[in-house]
Amino acid sequence: RKGNVIVTGASSGLGLATAKALAETGKWHVIMACRNFLKAEKAAKSVGIPKENYTVMHLDLASFDSVRQFVDNFKLSGRPLDVLVCNAAVYLPTAKEPTFTADGFELSVGTNHLGHFLLSRLLLEDLKQSDYPSKRLIIVGSITGNTNTLAGNVPPKANLGDLRGLSGGLSGVNSSPMIDGGEFDGAKAYKDSKVCNMLTMQEFHRRFHEETEITFASLYPGCIATTGLFREHIPLFRLLFPPFQKYITKGYVSEEEAGQRLAQVVSDPNLTKSGVYWSWNKNSSSFENQLSKEASDAEKARKLWEISEKLVGLA
Ligand code: NDP
């Protein structure tokens, strides 16, 4: 049978390119989990994904109710779940004030981390029950959260501190909207959320890999300077960022190529190792990359897991 893969945020950028790459092989049915149903439907058509190879299902990661409803709807569909890809993200680098999810959490961490945390916890049992030969849970990471790299050292740097803001609920009312308890900074909130994504992947691996045989993995697909992720940035940045990445840092990767990379992490029989953060070198072959000290801190991962469980209502 075909594999069934859920891709969050498949309505644009990396998610869409990945959905296309997987659907084109004819071996996958892609469940495009998107907040804007019409946009996703149009996007799938515009890149020519064959109708029989995808289903759009509504998911707004900025609302726990919506996440729970998505999971119920998916279960009702009767499809087995073979791979879950947590890809969606928001990036608000120019925001002066924080904005919040339906449940009152700062939007970047609320969407990118907490929404995906709840989603993957609720779908773990489905992955476990699938009889597919290689079951995987993939959480898209980023170089920007990794302070052991040049890109990760561009200020403001990611730093979760002692997680006091997260413990306080990231509400911006009685606690700081930032994980480390500091002043709001949209660019930092995004980087922090990506560190959470990479820590979560490793904690999943430690808790569940042996028992479930699910492969837990993360990746940095390269700098896809053309996606909608930078839509909130100032116009001059959006003009100069793609050529800067292409010619100066040479970290630039096209959406299509990045989609092939993520599709590889979904389906390549050679990439079954769990607990790994994949990257690609210049000739586009994959390798196991090192995470920064903070992004591989097992004690922090455990603490993040426990606080997140409380915040999403699982503990
Ligand atoms: P895009 O902005 O193009 O795509 C983000 C997707 O997330 C969109 O489909 C968007 O939906 C969706 N999304 C946002 N908020 C929600 C929500 N509340 N509920 C459901 N879906 C939501 O960015 P990219 O494709 O660049 O980003 C994809 C991933 O790649 C992210 O995890 C990002 O961190 C990562 N990444 C990107 C890099 C880059 O250089 N671009 C580099 C490294 C990692 P909608 O279409 O409705 O807006």
mmCIF file of C-alpha atoms and ligand atoms in Angstrom:
data_model
loop_
_atom_site.group_PDB
_atom_site.id
_atom_site.type_symbol
_atom_site.label_atom_id
_atom_site.label_comp_id
_atom_site.label_asym_id
_atom_site.label_seq_id
_atom_site.Cartn_x
_atom_site.Cartn_y
_atom_site.Cartn_z
ATOM 1 C CA ARG A 1 0.000 0.000 0.000
ATOM 2 C CA LYS A 2 0.880 3.677 -0.269
ATOM 3 C CA GLY A 3 2.449 5.350 2.762
ATOM 4 C CA ASN A 4 0.356 7.978 4.540
ATOM 5 C CA VAL A 5 2.195 11.096 5.607
ATOM 6 C CA ILE A 6 0.855 14.165 7.392
ATOM 7 C CA VAL A 7 2.716 17.395 6.549
ATOM 8 C CA THR A 8 1.817 20.475 8.601
ATOM 9 C CA GLY A 9 1.991 23.825 6.813
ATOM 10 C CA ALA A 10 1.946 22.195 3.385
ATOM 11 C CA SER A 11 0.275 25.229 1.806
ATOM 12 C CA SER A 12 3.550 26.967 0.951
ATOM 13 C CA GLY A 13 7.338 26.870 0.950
ATOM 14 C CA LEU A 14 9.098 23.767 2.212
ATOM 15 C CA GLY A 15 5.888 21.943 3.177
ATOM 16 C CA LEU A 16 4.389 22.325 -0.283
ATOM 17 C CA ALA A 17 7.617 21.336 -2.042
ATOM 18 C CA THR A 18 7.834 18.252 0.187
ATOM 19 C CA ALA A 19 4.199 17.303 -0.450
ATOM 20 C CA LYS A 20 4.862 17.599 -4.179
ATOM 21 C CA ALA A 21 8.086 15.572 -4.053
ATOM 22 C CA LEU A 22 6.411 12.757 -2.092
ATOM 23 C CA ALA A 23 3.152 12.695 -4.066
ATOM 24 C CA GLU A 24 5.036 12.574 -7.373
ATOM 25 C CA THR A 25 6.667 9.275 -6.473
ATOM 26 C CA GLY A 26 3.203 7.692 -6.441
ATOM 27 C CA LYS A 27 4.170 5.910 -3.219
ATOM 28 C CA TRP A 28 2.659 8.408 -0.797
ATOM 29 C CA HIS A 29 -0.704 9.856 0.101
ATOM 30 C CA VAL A 30 -0.043 13.290 1.591
ATOM 31 C CA ILE A 31 -2.382 14.725 4.200
ATOM 32 C CA MET A 32 -1.810 18.454 3.924
ATOM 33 C CA ALA A 33 -2.558 19.784 7.428
ATOM 34 C CA CYS A 34 -3.204 23.497 6.868
ATOM 35 C CA ARG A 35 -4.847 26.469 8.540
ATOM 36 C CA ASN A 36 -6.171 27.889 5.260
ATOM 37 C CA PHE A 37 -8.092 25.183 3.435
ATOM 38 C CA LEU A 38 -8.642 27.083 0.183
ATOM 39 C CA LYS A 39 -5.052 28.262 -0.051
ATOM 40 C CA ALA A 40 -3.828 24.701 0.445
ATOM 41 C CA GLU A 41 -6.212 23.313 -2.169
ATOM 42 C CA LYS A 42 -5.080 25.964 -4.672
ATOM 43 C CA ALA A 43 -1.419 25.406 -3.840
ATOM 44 C CA ALA A 44 -1.721 21.659 -4.409
ATOM 45 C CA LYS A 45 -3.385 22.268 -7.782
ATOM 46 C CA SER A 46 -0.906 24.950 -8.822
ATOM 47 C CA VAL A 47 2.104 22.662 -8.377
ATOM 48 C CA GLY A 48 0.256 19.790 -10.040
ATOM 49 C CA ILE A 49 -0.084 17.278 -7.203
ATOM 50 C CA PRO A 50 -2.330 14.490 -8.552
ATOM 51 C CA LYS A 51 -5.758 14.587 -6.891
ATOM 52 C CA GLU A 52 -5.672 11.002 -5.715
ATOM 53 C CA ASN A 53 -2.369 11.563 -3.896
ATOM 54 C CA TYR A 54 -3.412 14.227 -1.390
ATOM 55 C CA THR A 55 -6.103 15.295 1.066
ATOM 56 C CA VAL A 56 -6.308 18.734 2.658
ATOM 57 C CA MET A 57 -7.370 18.708 6.318
ATOM 58 C CA HIS A 58 -7.838 21.774 8.482
ATOM 59 C CA LEU A 59 -5.295 22.366 11.247
ATOM 60 C CA ASP A 60 -4.541 25.601 13.061
ATOM 61 C CA LEU A 61 -1.566 24.978 15.307
ATOM 62 C CA ALA A 62 -2.239 28.222 17.150
ATOM 63 C CA SER A 63 -5.284 26.630 18.826
ATOM 64 C CA PHE A 64 -5.237 23.482 20.958
ATOM 65 C CA ASP A 65 -8.937 22.915 20.142
ATOM 66 C CA SER A 66 -8.079 22.897 16.456
ATOM 67 C CA VAL A 67 -5.186 20.480 17.017
ATOM 68 C CA ARG A 68 -7.491 18.102 18.899
ATOM 69 C CA GLN A 69 -10.168 18.416 16.227
ATOM 70 C CA PHE A 70 -7.643 17.676 13.494
ATOM 71 C CA VAL A 71 -6.523 14.539 15.336
ATOM 72 C CA ASP A 72 -10.160 13.391 15.746
ATOM 73 C CA ASN A 73 -10.858 14.011 12.048
ATOM 74 C CA PHE A 74 -7.735 12.177 11.015
ATOM 75 C CA LYS A 75 -8.652 9.182 13.165
ATOM 76 C CA LEU A 76 -12.173 9.206 11.680
ATOM 77 C CA SER A 77 -10.674 9.042 8.186
ATOM 78 C CA GLY A 78 -9.559 5.503 9.020
ATOM 79 C CA ARG A 79 -6.150 6.005 7.390
ATOM 80 C CA PRO A 80 -3.123 4.533 9.103
ATOM 81 C CA LEU A 81 -0.429 7.068 10.001
ATOM 82 C CA ASP A 82 3.043 6.155 8.789
ATOM 83 C CA VAL A 83 4.957 9.443 8.950
ATOM 84 C CA LEU A 84 4.226 12.760 10.653
ATOM 85 C CA VAL A 85 6.142 15.855 9.509
ATOM 86 C CA CYS A 86 5.995 18.898 11.817
ATOM 87 C CA ASN A 87 6.950 21.617 9.354
ATOM 88 C CA ALA A 88 4.703 24.666 9.828
ATOM 89 C CA ALA A 89 6.137 27.762 11.460
ATOM 90 C CA VAL A 90 5.662 31.470 11.941
ATOM 91 C CA TYR A 91 8.497 33.988 12.105
ATOM 92 C CA LEU A 92 7.787 37.518 13.337
ATOM 93 C CA PRO A 93 11.147 39.334 13.225
ATOM 94 C CA THR A 94 9.778 42.873 13.016
ATOM 95 C CA ALA A 95 6.948 42.593 15.555
ATOM 96 C CA LYS A 96 7.278 45.221 18.305
ATOM 97 C CA GLU A 97 4.702 43.618 20.558
ATOM 98 C CA PRO A 98 3.952 39.941 21.124
ATOM 99 C CA THR A 99 0.830 38.326 19.683
ATOM 100 C CA PHE A 100 -0.798 35.233 21.145
ATOM 101 C CA THR A 101 -2.384 31.902 20.292
ATOM 102 C CA ALA A 102 -6.029 31.107 21.075
ATOM 103 C CA ASP A 103 -4.817 29.654 24.375
ATOM 104 C CA GLY A 104 -2.803 32.736 25.282
ATOM 105 C CA PHE A 105 0.788 31.703 24.480
ATOM 106 C CA GLU A 106 3.249 33.888 22.572
ATOM 107 C CA LEU A 107 2.536 33.054 18.919
ATOM 108 C CA SER A 108 5.932 31.802 17.641
ATOM 109 C CA VAL A 109 6.595 29.342 20.451
ATOM 110 C CA GLY A 110 2.861 28.608 20.787
ATOM 111 C CA THR A 111 2.564 27.609 17.114
ATOM 112 C CA ASN A 112 5.970 26.203 16.246
ATOM 113 C CA HIS A 113 6.565 24.301 19.482
ATOM 114 C CA LEU A 114 3.437 23.867 21.644
ATOM 115 C CA GLY A 115 1.012 23.201 18.769
ATOM 116 C CA HIS A 116 3.336 20.583 17.296
ATOM 117 C CA PHE A 117 4.097 19.122 20.717
ATOM 118 C CA LEU A 118 0.398 18.453 21.345
ATOM 119 C CA LEU A 119 -0.124 17.190 17.795
ATOM 120 C CA SER A 120 2.711 14.696 17.900
ATOM 121 C CA ARG A 121 1.831 13.459 21.383
ATOM 122 C CA LEU A 122 -1.777 12.836 20.303
ATOM 123 C CA LEU A 123 -0.703 11.047 17.111
ATOM 124 C CA LEU A 124 2.072 8.930 18.628
ATOM 125 C CA GLU A 125 -0.284 6.024 19.252
ATOM 126 C CA ASP A 126 -1.370 6.045 15.585
ATOM 127 C CA LEU A 127 2.253 5.969 14.436
ATOM 128 C CA LYS A 128 2.921 3.161 16.870
ATOM 129 C CA GLN A 129 0.058 1.102 15.478
ATOM 130 C CA SER A 130 1.012 1.500 11.828
ATOM 131 C CA ASP A 131 2.365 -1.637 10.155
ATOM 132 C CA TYR A 132 4.472 0.400 7.717
ATOM 133 C CA PRO A 133 8.072 -0.850 7.486
ATOM 134 C CA SER A 134 9.620 2.475 8.547
ATOM 135 C CA LYS A 135 7.542 4.809 10.727
ATOM 136 C CA ARG A 136 8.879 8.301 11.333
ATOM 137 C CA LEU A 137 8.219 11.493 13.235
ATOM 138 C CA ILE A 138 10.118 14.403 11.727
ATOM 139 C CA ILE A 139 10.344 17.866 13.275
ATOM 140 C CA VAL A 140 11.910 20.532 11.056
ATOM 141 C CA GLY A 141 14.735 22.295 12.888
ATOM 142 C CA SER A 142 17.008 25.125 11.866
ATOM 143 C CA ILE A 143 20.560 26.288 11.882
ATOM 144 C CA THR A 144 19.444 29.564 13.466
ATOM 145 C CA GLY A 145 18.771 27.865 16.792
ATOM 146 C CA ASN A 146 22.228 26.304 16.764
ATOM 147 C CA THR A 147 24.735 28.635 18.359
ATOM 148 C CA ASN A 148 27.600 26.349 17.280
ATOM 149 C CA THR A 149 27.223 27.750 13.737
ATOM 150 C CA LEU A 150 27.919 31.121 12.141
ATOM 151 C CA ALA A 151 24.245 31.670 11.277
ATOM 152 C CA GLY A 152 23.258 30.713 14.817
ATOM 153 C CA ASN A 153 25.491 33.440 16.189
ATOM 154 C CA VAL A 154 23.715 36.316 14.510
ATOM 155 C CA PRO A 155 22.040 38.220 17.355
ATOM 156 C CA PRO A 156 19.584 37.847 18.949
ATOM 157 C CA LYS A 157 20.781 34.349 19.762
ATOM 158 C CA ALA A 158 18.541 31.515 20.846
ATOM 159 C CA ASN A 159 18.615 30.941 24.598
ATOM 160 C CA LEU A 160 15.991 29.177 26.678
ATOM 161 C CA GLY A 161 17.653 30.123 29.965
ATOM 162 C CA ASP A 162 16.090 28.252 32.877
ATOM 163 C CA LEU A 163 12.688 28.150 31.096
ATOM 164 C CA ARG A 164 11.107 30.474 33.646
ATOM 165 C CA GLY A 165 8.968 32.326 31.094
ATOM 166 C CA LEU A 166 7.677 29.063 29.670
ATOM 167 C CA SER A 167 6.839 27.768 33.153
ATOM 168 C CA GLY A 168 4.970 31.006 33.722
ATOM 169 C CA GLY A 169 2.828 30.379 30.614
ATOM 170 C CA LEU A 170 4.361 32.814 28.056
ATOM 171 C CA SER A 171 1.298 34.969 28.554
ATOM 172 C CA GLY A 172 2.923 38.377 28.591
ATOM 173 C CA VAL A 173 0.533 39.201 31.440
ATOM 174 C CA ASN A 174 1.752 37.601 34.646
ATOM 175 C CA SER A 175 4.877 36.239 32.978
ATOM 176 C CA SER A 176 7.226 37.156 30.198
ATOM 177 C CA PRO A 177 6.190 36.140 26.643
ATOM 178 C CA MET A 178 9.729 34.752 26.169
ATOM 179 C CA ILE A 179 10.904 31.303 27.280
ATOM 180 C CA ASP A 180 13.905 32.692 29.171
ATOM 181 C CA GLY A 181 11.780 35.313 30.905
ATOM 182 C CA GLY A 182 13.270 38.259 28.974
ATOM 183 C CA GLU A 183 11.797 41.118 26.948
ATOM 184 C CA PHE A 184 9.830 40.255 23.805
ATOM 185 C CA ASP A 185 11.950 39.793 20.696
ATOM 186 C CA GLY A 186 10.214 38.201 17.703
ATOM 187 C CA ALA A 187 13.374 36.937 15.973
ATOM 188 C CA LYS A 188 14.615 35.356 19.197
ATOM 189 C CA ALA A 189 11.221 33.778 19.918
ATOM 190 C CA TYR A 190 11.435 32.001 16.529
ATOM 191 C CA LYS A 191 14.963 30.746 17.214
ATOM 192 C CA ASP A 192 13.950 29.608 20.701
ATOM 193 C CA SER A 193 11.007 27.717 19.173
ATOM 194 C CA LYS A 194 13.385 25.917 16.802
ATOM 195 C CA VAL A 195 15.610 24.894 19.731
ATOM 196 C CA CYS A 196 12.438 23.495 21.348
ATOM 197 C CA ASN A 197 11.717 21.550 18.131
ATOM 198 C CA MET A 198 15.186 19.973 18.170
ATOM 199 C CA LEU A 199 15.078 19.209 21.915
ATOM 200 C CA THR A 200 11.607 17.671 21.542
ATOM 201 C CA MET A 201 12.763 15.372 18.739
ATOM 202 C CA GLN A 202 15.590 14.063 20.946
ATOM 203 C CA GLU A 203 13.347 13.629 23.985
ATOM 204 C CA PHE A 204 10.866 11.644 21.847
ATOM 205 C CA HIS A 205 13.788 9.484 20.780
ATOM 206 C CA ARG A 206 14.900 8.843 24.367
ATOM 207 C CA ARG A 207 11.404 8.083 25.620
ATOM 208 C CA PHE A 208 9.897 6.152 22.751
ATOM 209 C CA HIS A 209 12.343 4.888 20.147
ATOM 210 C CA GLU A 210 13.175 1.561 21.727
ATOM 211 C CA GLU A 211 9.604 0.681 22.586
ATOM 212 C CA THR A 212 7.962 1.860 19.353
ATOM 213 C CA GLU A 213 10.709 1.507 16.719
ATOM 214 C CA ILE A 214 9.612 4.878 15.373
ATOM 215 C CA THR A 215 12.442 6.938 13.841
ATOM 216 C CA PHE A 216 12.560 10.417 15.359
ATOM 217 C CA ALA A 217 14.548 12.917 13.319
ATOM 218 C CA SER A 218 15.109 16.605 12.682
ATOM 219 C CA LEU A 219 16.845 18.434 9.871
ATOM 220 C CA TYR A 220 18.148 21.716 8.579
ATOM 221 C CA PRO A 221 17.145 21.753 4.907
ATOM 222 C CA GLY A 222 19.399 24.717 3.986
ATOM 223 C CA CYS A 223 18.517 28.369 3.682
ATOM 224 C CA ILE A 224 15.364 28.547 1.553
ATOM 225 C CA ALA A 225 15.553 32.305 1.224
ATOM 226 C CA THR A 226 12.512 32.589 -1.065
ATOM 227 C CA THR A 227 9.750 31.123 1.133
ATOM 228 C CA GLY A 228 6.909 32.947 2.843
ATOM 229 C CA LEU A 229 8.741 32.619 6.157
ATOM 230 C CA PHE A 230 10.283 36.010 5.550
ATOM 231 C CA ARG A 231 6.965 37.640 4.602
ATOM 232 C CA GLU A 232 6.928 39.761 7.776
ATOM 233 C CA HIS A 233 10.425 41.103 7.195
ATOM 234 C CA ILE A 234 11.218 44.613 5.940
ATOM 235 C CA PRO A 235 11.194 44.943 2.100
ATOM 236 C CA LEU A 236 14.940 45.667 1.823
ATOM 237 C CA PHE A 237 15.713 42.455 3.697
ATOM 238 C CA ARG A 238 13.412 40.466 1.445
ATOM 239 C CA LEU A 239 15.134 41.939 -1.617
ATOM 240 C CA LEU A 240 18.701 41.300 -0.481
ATOM 241 C CA PHE A 241 18.380 38.069 1.490
ATOM 242 C CA PRO A 242 18.121 35.575 -1.427
ATOM 243 C CA PRO A 243 21.173 36.908 -3.380
ATOM 244 C CA PHE A 244 23.121 37.242 -0.103
ATOM 245 C CA GLN A 245 22.477 33.576 0.675
ATOM 246 C CA LYS A 246 23.157 32.543 -2.926
ATOM 247 C CA TYR A 247 26.433 34.344 -3.502
ATOM 248 C CA ILE A 248 27.911 35.211 -0.102
ATOM 249 C CA THR A 249 27.053 32.487 2.419
ATOM 250 C CA LYS A 250 26.323 29.909 -0.324
ATOM 251 C CA GLY A 251 23.806 28.317 2.046
ATOM 252 C CA TYR A 252 20.988 29.001 -0.419
ATOM 253 C CA VAL A 253 18.809 26.140 -1.502
ATOM 254 C CA SER A 254 15.772 26.267 -3.805
ATOM 255 C CA GLU A 255 12.351 25.312 -2.462
ATOM 256 C CA GLU A 256 12.333 22.347 -4.793
ATOM 257 C CA GLU A 257 15.711 21.058 -3.615
ATOM 258 C CA ALA A 258 14.780 21.600 0.053
ATOM 259 C CA GLY A 259 11.545 19.676 -0.582
ATOM 260 C CA GLN A 260 13.590 16.790 -2.010
ATOM 261 C CA ARG A 261 15.727 16.815 1.133
ATOM 262 C CA LEU A 262 12.783 16.642 3.515
ATOM 263 C CA ALA A 263 11.150 13.992 1.305
ATOM 264 C CA GLN A 264 14.361 12.010 1.641
ATOM 265 C CA VAL A 265 14.137 12.153 5.449
ATOM 266 C CA VAL A 266 10.531 10.899 5.128
ATOM 267 C CA SER A 267 11.169 7.992 2.821
ATOM 268 C CA ASP A 268 14.827 7.122 2.164
ATOM 269 C CA PRO A 269 15.458 3.575 3.438
ATOM 270 C CA ASN A 270 19.001 4.698 4.403
ATOM 271 C CA LEU A 271 17.825 7.444 6.744
ATOM 272 C CA THR A 272 16.222 5.315 9.446
ATOM 273 C CA LYS A 273 18.569 6.286 12.275
ATOM 274 C CA SER A 274 16.663 7.821 15.181
ATOM 275 C CA GLY A 275 17.617 10.846 17.278
ATOM 276 C CA VAL A 276 19.482 12.435 14.384
ATOM 277 C CA TYR A 277 19.644 16.015 13.034
ATOM 278 C CA TRP A 278 20.271 15.807 9.270
ATOM 279 C CA SER A 279 22.011 18.390 7.135
ATOM 280 C CA TRP A 280 23.337 18.421 3.563
ATOM 281 C CA ASN A 281 26.734 19.390 2.239
ATOM 282 C CA LYS A 282 27.581 21.274 -0.933
ATOM 283 C CA ASN A 283 27.130 18.326 -3.255
ATOM 284 C CA SER A 284 23.762 17.667 -1.614
ATOM 285 C CA SER A 285 24.514 14.488 0.247
ATOM 286 C CA SER A 286 23.049 14.102 3.703
ATOM 287 C CA PHE A 287 25.093 13.831 6.876
ATOM 288 C CA GLU A 288 24.428 13.642 10.623
ATOM 289 C CA ASN A 289 25.064 17.105 11.966
ATOM 290 C CA GLN A 290 26.079 18.238 15.459
ATOM 291 C CA LEU A 291 23.638 20.282 17.495
ATOM 292 C CA SER A 292 24.714 23.172 19.707
ATOM 293 C CA LYS A 293 25.260 22.608 23.427
ATOM 294 C CA GLU A 294 21.853 23.963 24.338
ATOM 295 C CA ALA A 295 20.012 22.162 21.521
ATOM 296 C CA SER A 296 21.410 18.833 22.730
ATOM 297 C CA ASP A 297 21.075 19.390 26.499
ATOM 298 C CA ALA A 298 19.220 16.292 27.732
ATOM 299 C CA GLU A 299 18.307 17.822 31.086
ATOM 300 C CA LYS A 300 16.785 20.850 29.387
ATOM 301 C CA ALA A 301 14.919 18.585 26.966
ATOM 302 C CA ARG A 302 13.355 16.709 29.882
ATOM 303 C CA LYS A 303 12.364 19.907 31.632
ATOM 304 C CA LEU A 304 10.949 21.370 28.400
ATOM 305 C CA TRP A 305 8.928 18.182 27.869
ATOM 306 C CA GLU A 306 7.440 18.283 31.366
ATOM 307 C CA ILE A 307 6.516 21.972 31.264
ATOM 308 C CA SER A 308 5.084 21.616 27.743
ATOM 309 C CA GLU A 309 2.923 18.668 28.865
ATOM 310 C CA LYS A 310 1.366 20.882 31.507
ATOM 311 C CA LEU A 311 0.839 23.816 29.159
ATOM 312 C CA VAL A 312 -0.926 21.748 26.477
ATOM 313 C CA GLY A 313 -3.097 20.000 29.074
ATOM 314 C CA LEU A 314 -1.596 16.499 28.921
ATOM 315 C CA ALA A 315 -0.328 16.392 32.510
HETATM 316 P P1 NDP B 1 6.539 29.309 4.893
HETATM 317 O O1 NDP B 1 6.131 30.546 5.612
HETATM 318 O O2 NDP B 1 6.559 29.313 3.419
HETATM 319 O O3 NDP B 1 5.635 28.096 5.359
HETATM 320 C C1 NDP B 1 5.149 27.997 6.664
HETATM 321 C C2 NDP B 1 3.880 27.189 6.652
HETATM 322 O O4 NDP B 1 3.387 27.117 7.997
HETATM 323 C C3 NDP B 1 2.775 27.811 5.812
HETATM 324 O O5 NDP B 1 2.130 26.771 5.109
HETATM 325 C C4 NDP B 1 1.850 28.395 6.851
HETATM 326 O O6 NDP B 1 0.499 28.443 6.472
HETATM 327 C C5 NDP B 1 2.024 27.386 7.966
HETATM 328 N N1 NDP B 1 1.517 27.884 9.246
HETATM 329 C C6 NDP B 1 1.843 29.022 9.896
HETATM 330 N N2 NDP B 1 1.106 29.143 11.011
HETATM 331 C C7 NDP B 1 0.301 28.058 11.079
HETATM 332 C C8 NDP B 1 -0.694 27.623 11.981
HETATM 333 N N3 NDP B 1 -1.050 28.346 13.054
HETATM 334 N N4 NDP B 1 -1.335 26.461 11.742
HETATM 335 C C9 NDP B 1 -1.017 25.724 10.648
HETATM 336 N N5 NDP B 1 -0.094 26.088 9.749
HETATM 337 C C10 NDP B 1 0.551 27.247 9.955
HETATM 338 O O7 NDP B 1 7.981 28.968 5.503
HETATM 339 P P2 NDP B 1 9.043 27.799 5.167
HETATM 340 O O8 NDP B 1 8.505 26.876 4.171
HETATM 341 O O9 NDP B 1 10.331 28.467 4.946
HETATM 342 O O10 NDP B 1 9.129 27.087 6.591
HETATM 343 C C11 NDP B 1 8.848 25.728 6.783
HETATM 344 C C12 NDP B 1 9.746 25.169 7.869
HETATM 345 O O11 NDP B 1 11.104 25.248 7.467
HETATM 346 C C13 NDP B 1 9.659 25.888 9.203
HETATM 347 O O12 NDP B 1 9.654 24.921 10.237
HETATM 348 C C14 NDP B 1 10.919 26.712 9.248
HETATM 349 O O13 NDP B 1 11.341 26.948 10.582
HETATM 350 C C15 NDP B 1 11.866 25.772 8.527
HETATM 351 N N6 NDP B 1 13.068 26.381 8.001
HETATM 352 C C16 NDP B 1 13.020 27.303 7.008
HETATM 353 C C17 NDP B 1 14.189 27.848 6.504
HETATM 354 C C18 NDP B 1 14.176 28.861 5.423
HETATM 355 O O14 NDP B 1 15.263 29.314 5.070
HETATM 356 N N7 NDP B 1 13.042 29.242 4.857
HETATM 357 C C19 NDP B 1 15.491 27.430 7.033
HETATM 358 C C20 NDP B 1 15.415 26.452 8.069
HETATM 359 C C21 NDP B 1 14.253 25.949 8.509
HETATM 360 P P3 NDP B 1 -0.088 29.596 5.474
HETATM 361 O O15 NDP B 1 0.270 29.139 4.093
HETATM 362 O O16 NDP B 1 -1.553 29.533 5.740
HETATM 363 O O17 NDP B 1 0.565 30.882 5.861
#
